[in-house]
């Protein structure tokens, strides 16, 4: 069947090509599995301007191996609070990830409440 999606999508200003490829999900299934291992998807509770959340998160993540790749208003919860989807890319050794995730959570919780985003199940066969 013909796939009408373009080979390349327009990269937002300020986002490097590697992160854009990870976020847009382009590449082989094997590359996508490896990329998912570097991604951390979190949901923030945030009722203010999303650009303010972006600047707050970037201040808290300028120290280490996690880089904010995407931030998108997601939905309003049952209590009317806005939830914001944030995707981070890990630029470190896999064995060190858990340690740095704990530090990231501590720093992000200075801003607002966070939780892991549910991950869609995939059926890659590579």
Coordinates of N, CA and C in Angstrom, one line a residue:
X1 N 0.8 -1.2 0.0 CA 0.0 0.0 0.0 C 0.9 1.2 0.0
X2 N 0.4 2.3 -0.6 CA 1.2 3.5 -0.7 C 1.1 4.3 0.6
X3 N 2.3 4.7 1.0 CA 2.4 5.5 2.3 C 2.6 7.0 1.8
X4 N 1.6 7.8 2.1 CA 1.6 9.2 1.7 C 2.3 10.1 2.6
X5 N 2.9 9.6 3.7 CA 3.6 10.5 4.6 C 4.9 11.0 4.0
X6 N 5.3 12.2 4.2 CA 6.5 12.7 3.6 C 7.7 12.0 4.3
X7 N 8.9 11.9 3.6 CA 10.1 11.3 4.2 C 10.6 12.2 5.3
X8 N 10.5 13.5 5.1 CA 10.9 14.4 6.1 C 9.8 15.4 6.5
X9 N 9.7 15.7 7.7 CA 8.7 16.7 8.1 C 9.5 17.9 8.5
X10 N 8.8 19.0 8.6 CA 9.4 20.3 8.9 C 9.9 20.3 10.4
X11 N 11.1 20.6 10.6 CA 11.7 20.6 11.9 C 11.5 21.9 12.6
X12 N 10.9 21.9 13.8 CA 10.7 23.2 14.5 C 12.0 23.9 14.8
X13 N 12.0 25.2 14.8 CA 13.2 26.0 15.1 C 13.7 25.7 16.5
X14 N 15.0 25.5 16.6 CA 15.6 25.2 17.9 C 15.6 23.7 18.2
X15 N 15.2 22.9 17.3 CA 15.2 21.4 17.6 C 16.2 20.8 16.7
X16 N 17.2 20.1 17.2 CA 18.2 19.5 16.3 C 17.6 18.3 15.5
X17 N 18.3 17.9 14.5 CA 17.8 16.9 13.6 C 17.6 15.5 14.2
X18 N 18.5 15.1 15.2 CA 18.4 13.9 15.8 C 17.1 13.8 16.7
X19 N 16.9 14.8 17.5 CA 15.7 14.9 18.4 C 14.5 14.9 17.5
X20 N 14.5 15.6 16.4 CA 13.3 15.7 15.5 C 13.0 14.3 15.0
X21 N 14.0 13.6 14.6 CA 13.8 12.2 14.1 C 13.2 11.3 15.2
X22 N 13.7 11.4 16.4 CA 13.2 10.6 17.5 C 11.7 11.0 17.8
X23 N 11.4 12.3 17.8 CA 10.1 12.7 18.2 C 9.1 12.3 17.1
X24 N 9.5 12.5 15.8 CA 8.6 12.2 14.7 C 8.4 10.7 14.4
X25 N 9.3 9.9 15.0 CA 9.2 8.5 14.8 C 9.6 7.9 13.5
X26 N 10.4 8.6 12.8 CA 10.8 8.1 11.5 C 12.0 7.2 11.7
X27 N 12.2 6.3 10.7 CA 13.3 5.3 10.8 C 12.8 3.9 10.8
X28 N 13.7 2.9 10.9 CA 13.3 1.5 10.9 C 12.8 1.1 12.3
X29 N 12.2 0.0 12.3 CA 11.6 -0.5 13.6 C 12.7 -0.7 14.6
X30 N 13.9 -1.2 14.2 CA 15.0 -1.4 15.1 C 15.5 0.0 15.6
X31 N 15.6 1.0 14.8 CA 16.0 2.3 15.2 C 14.9 2.9 16.2
X32 N 13.6 2.6 15.9 CA 12.6 3.2 16.7 C 12.6 2.5 18.1
X33 N 12.9 1.2 18.2 CA 13.0 0.5 19.5 C 14.2 1.1 20.3
X34 N 15.3 1.4 19.6 CA 16.5 2.0 20.3 C 16.1 3.4 20.7
X35 N 15.4 4.1 19.9 CA 15.0 5.5 20.2 C 14.1 5.5 21.4
X36 N 13.2 4.6 21.5 CA 12.2 4.5 22.6 C 13.0 4.3 23.9
X37 N 14.1 3.6 23.9 CA 14.9 3.4 25.1 C 15.6 4.7 25.6
X38 N 15.7 5.7 24.7 CA 16.2 6.9 25.1 C 15.2 8.0 25.5
X39 N 13.9 7.6 25.3 CA 12.8 8.6 25.5 C 12.2 8.4 26.9
X40 N 11.8 9.5 27.5 CA 11.1 9.5 28.8 C 9.9 10.4 28.6
X41 N 8.7 9.9 28.7 CA 7.5 10.6 28.5 C 6.8 10.8 29.8
X42 N 6.6 12.1 30.2 CA 6.0 12.5 31.4 C 4.8 13.4 31.2
X43 N 3.9 13.4 32.1 CA 2.8 14.3 32.1 C 2.8 15.2 33.3
X44 N 2.8 16.5 33.0 CA 2.8 17.5 34.1 C 1.4 18.1 34.4
X45 N 1.2 18.5 35.6 CA 0.0 19.2 36.0 C 0.4 20.7 35.9
X46 N -0.3 21.4 34.9 CA 0.1 22.8 34.7 C -1.1 23.6 34.1
X47 N -1.5 24.6 34.9 CA -2.7 25.4 34.5 C -2.3 26.8 34.0
X48 N -1.0 27.0 33.8 CA -0.5 28.3 33.3 C -0.1 28.2 31.8
X49 N 0.6 29.2 31.3 CA 1.1 29.2 29.9 C 2.1 28.1 29.7
X50 N 2.0 27.3 28.7 CA 2.9 26.2 28.4 C 4.3 26.7 28.2
X51 N 4.5 27.9 27.6 CA 5.8 28.4 27.3 C 6.5 28.7 28.7
X52 N 5.8 29.0 29.7 CA 6.4 29.2 31.0 C 6.9 27.9 31.6
X53 N 6.1 26.8 31.4 CA 6.5 25.5 31.8 C 7.8 25.1 31.1
X54 N 7.8 25.3 29.8 CA 9.0 25.0 29.0 C 10.3 25.7 29.6
X55 N 10.2 26.9 29.9 CA 11.3 27.6 30.4 C 11.7 27.1 31.8
X56 N 10.7 26.8 32.6 CA 11.0 26.2 34.0 C 11.7 24.9 33.9
X57 N 11.2 24.0 33.0 CA 11.8 22.7 32.8 C 13.2 22.8 32.2
X58 N 13.4 23.7 31.3 CA 14.8 23.8 30.7 C 15.7 24.3 31.8
X59 N 15.3 25.2 32.7 CA 16.2 25.6 33.8 C 16.5 24.4 34.7
X60 N 15.6 23.5 34.9 CA 15.9 22.4 35.8 C 16.6 21.2 35.1
X61 N 16.6 21.2 33.8 CA 17.3 20.1 33.1 C 18.6 20.5 32.4
X62 N 19.1 21.7 32.7 CA 20.3 22.2 32.0 C 21.6 21.5 32.6
X63 N 21.4 20.7 33.7 CA 22.6 20.1 34.4 C 22.9 18.8 33.9
X64 N 22.1 18.0 33.2 CA 22.4 16.6 33.0 C 22.0 16.1 31.6
X65 N 21.9 14.8 31.6 CA 21.7 14.0 30.3 C 20.3 14.0 29.7
X66 N 19.3 14.6 30.4 CA 18.0 14.7 29.8 C 17.8 16.0 29.2
X67 N 17.2 15.9 28.0 CA 16.9 17.1 27.2 C 15.4 17.2 26.8
X68 N 14.8 18.3 27.0 CA 13.4 18.4 26.7 C 13.3 18.4 25.2
X69 N 12.5 17.5 24.6 CA 12.4 17.4 23.2 C 11.0 17.9 22.7
X70 N 10.0 17.8 23.5 CA 8.7 18.2 23.0 C 7.8 18.5 24.3
X71 N 7.0 19.5 24.1 CA 6.0 19.8 25.2 C 4.7 20.2 24.5
X72 N 3.6 19.5 24.9 CA 2.4 19.7 24.2 C 1.2 19.6 25.3
X73 N 0.3 20.6 25.3 CA -0.9 20.5 26.1 C -1.6 19.2 25.7
X74 N -2.0 18.4 26.7 CA -2.5 17.1 26.3 C -4.1 17.0 26.6
X75 N -4.5 17.3 27.8 CA -5.9 17.1 28.1 C -6.2 17.8 29.4
X76 N -7.5 17.9 29.8 CA -7.9 18.4 31.1 C -8.3 17.1 31.9
X77 N -7.9 17.0 33.1 CA -8.3 15.8 33.9 C -9.7 15.9 34.5
X78 N -10.1 15.0 35.2 CA -11.5 14.9 35.8 C -11.8 16.1 36.7
X79 N -10.7 16.7 37.2 CA -10.9 17.9 38.1 C -10.7 19.2 37.4
X80 N -10.6 19.2 36.1 CA -10.4 20.4 35.3 C -9.0 20.9 35.2
X81 N -8.0 20.2 35.7 CA -6.6 20.6 35.7 C -6.0 20.2 34.3
X82 N -5.2 21.1 33.8 CA -4.6 20.9 32.5 C -3.4 19.9 32.7
X83 N -3.3 18.9 31.9 CA -2.2 18.0 31.8 C -1.4 18.3 30.6
X84 N 0.0 18.4 30.7 CA 0.9 18.7 29.6 C 1.8 17.5 29.4
X85 N 1.9 17.1 28.1 CA 2.8 16.0 27.8 C 4.2 16.5 27.5
X86 N 5.2 15.9 28.1 CA 6.6 16.4 28.0 C 7.4 15.1 27.6
X87 N 8.2 15.2 26.5 CA 9.0 14.2 26.1 C 10.5 14.6 26.3
X88 N 11.2 13.8 26.9 CA 12.7 14.0 27.2 C 13.5 13.0 26.4
X89 N 14.7 13.4 26.0 CA 15.6 12.4 25.4 C 16.8 12.3 26.3
X90 N 17.2 11.0 26.6 CA 18.3 10.7 27.5 C 19.5 10.6 26.7
X91 N 20.6 11.4 27.0 CA 21.9 11.3 26.3 C 23.0 10.8 27.2
X92 N 22.7 9.6 27.7 CA 23.7 9.0 28.6 C 23.8 7.5 28.4
X93 N 24.6 6.9 29.2 CA 24.7 5.4 29.2 C 23.5 4.8 29.8
X94 N 23.0 3.7 29.2 CA 21.8 3.0 29.7 C 21.9 2.6 31.1
X95 N 23.1 2.2 31.6 CA 23.2 1.8 33.0 C 23.1 2.9 34.0
X96 N 23.2 4.2 33.5 CA 23.1 5.3 34.4 C 21.7 6.0 34.4
X97 N 20.8 5.5 33.5 CA 19.6 6.2 33.4 C 18.7 6.2 34.6
X98 N 18.6 5.1 35.4 CA 17.7 5.1 36.6 C 18.2 6.2 37.6
X99 N 19.5 6.3 37.8 CA 20.0 7.3 38.7 C 19.6 8.7 38.3
X100 N 19.8 9.0 37.0 CA 19.5 10.3 36.5 C 18.0 10.6 36.4
X101 N 17.2 9.6 36.2 CA 15.7 9.7 36.3 C 15.3 10.2 37.6
X102 N 15.9 9.6 38.7 CA 15.5 10.0 40.0 C 15.9 11.5 40.3
X103 N 17.0 11.9 39.8 CA 17.4 13.3 40.0 C 16.5 14.2 39.2
X104 N 16.2 13.8 38.0 CA 15.3 14.6 37.2 C 13.9 14.7 37.9
X105 N 13.4 13.7 38.4 CA 12.1 13.7 39.1 C 12.1 14.7 40.3
X106 N 13.2 14.6 41.1 CA 13.4 15.5 42.2 C 13.4 17.0 41.7
X107 N 14.1 17.2 40.7 CA 14.2 18.6 40.2 C 12.9 19.1 39.5
X108 N 12.2 18.2 38.8 CA 10.9 18.6 38.1 C 9.8 18.8 39.2
X109 N 9.9 18.1 40.3 CA 8.8 18.2 41.3 C 8.9 19.5 42.0
X110 N 10.0 20.3 41.8 CA 10.1 21.6 42.4 C 9.2 22.5 41.6
X111 N 8.8 22.2 40.4 CA 8.0 23.0 39.5 C 6.5 22.7 39.7
X112 N 6.2 21.4 39.6 CA 4.8 21.0 39.7 C 4.7 19.5 39.9
X113 N 3.6 18.9 39.8 CA 3.4 17.4 40.0 C 3.6 16.7 38.6
X114 N 4.2 15.6 38.6 CA 4.5 14.8 37.4 C 4.1 13.4 37.5
X115 N 3.8 12.7 36.4 CA 3.6 11.3 36.4 C 4.1 10.7 35.1
X116 N 4.3 9.4 35.0 CA 4.7 8.8 33.7 C 3.5 8.8 32.8
X117 N 3.8 9.1 31.5 CA 2.8 9.0 30.5 C 2.6 7.6 30.1
X118 N 1.3 7.2 29.9 CA 1.1 5.8 29.4 C 1.8 5.6 28.1
X119 N 2.4 4.4 27.9 CA 3.1 4.1 26.7 C 2.2 3.2 25.8
X120 N 2.0 3.5 24.6 CA 1.3 2.7 23.7 C 2.1 1.4 23.4
X121 N 1.4 0.3 23.4 CA 2.1 -1.0 23.1 C 2.3 -1.0 21.6
X122 N 3.5 -1.5 21.2 CA 3.9 -1.6 19.8 C 4.1 -3.1 19.4
X123 N 4.0 -3.3 18.1 CA 4.2 -4.7 17.7 C 5.3 -4.7 16.6
X124 N 6.5 -4.2 16.9 CA 7.6 -4.2 16.0 C 8.1 -5.6 15.8
X125 N 8.5 -6.0 14.6 CA 8.9 -7.4 14.3 C 10.3 -7.5 13.9
X126 N 11.1 -6.4 13.9 CA 12.5 -6.4 13.5 C 13.3 -7.0 14.6

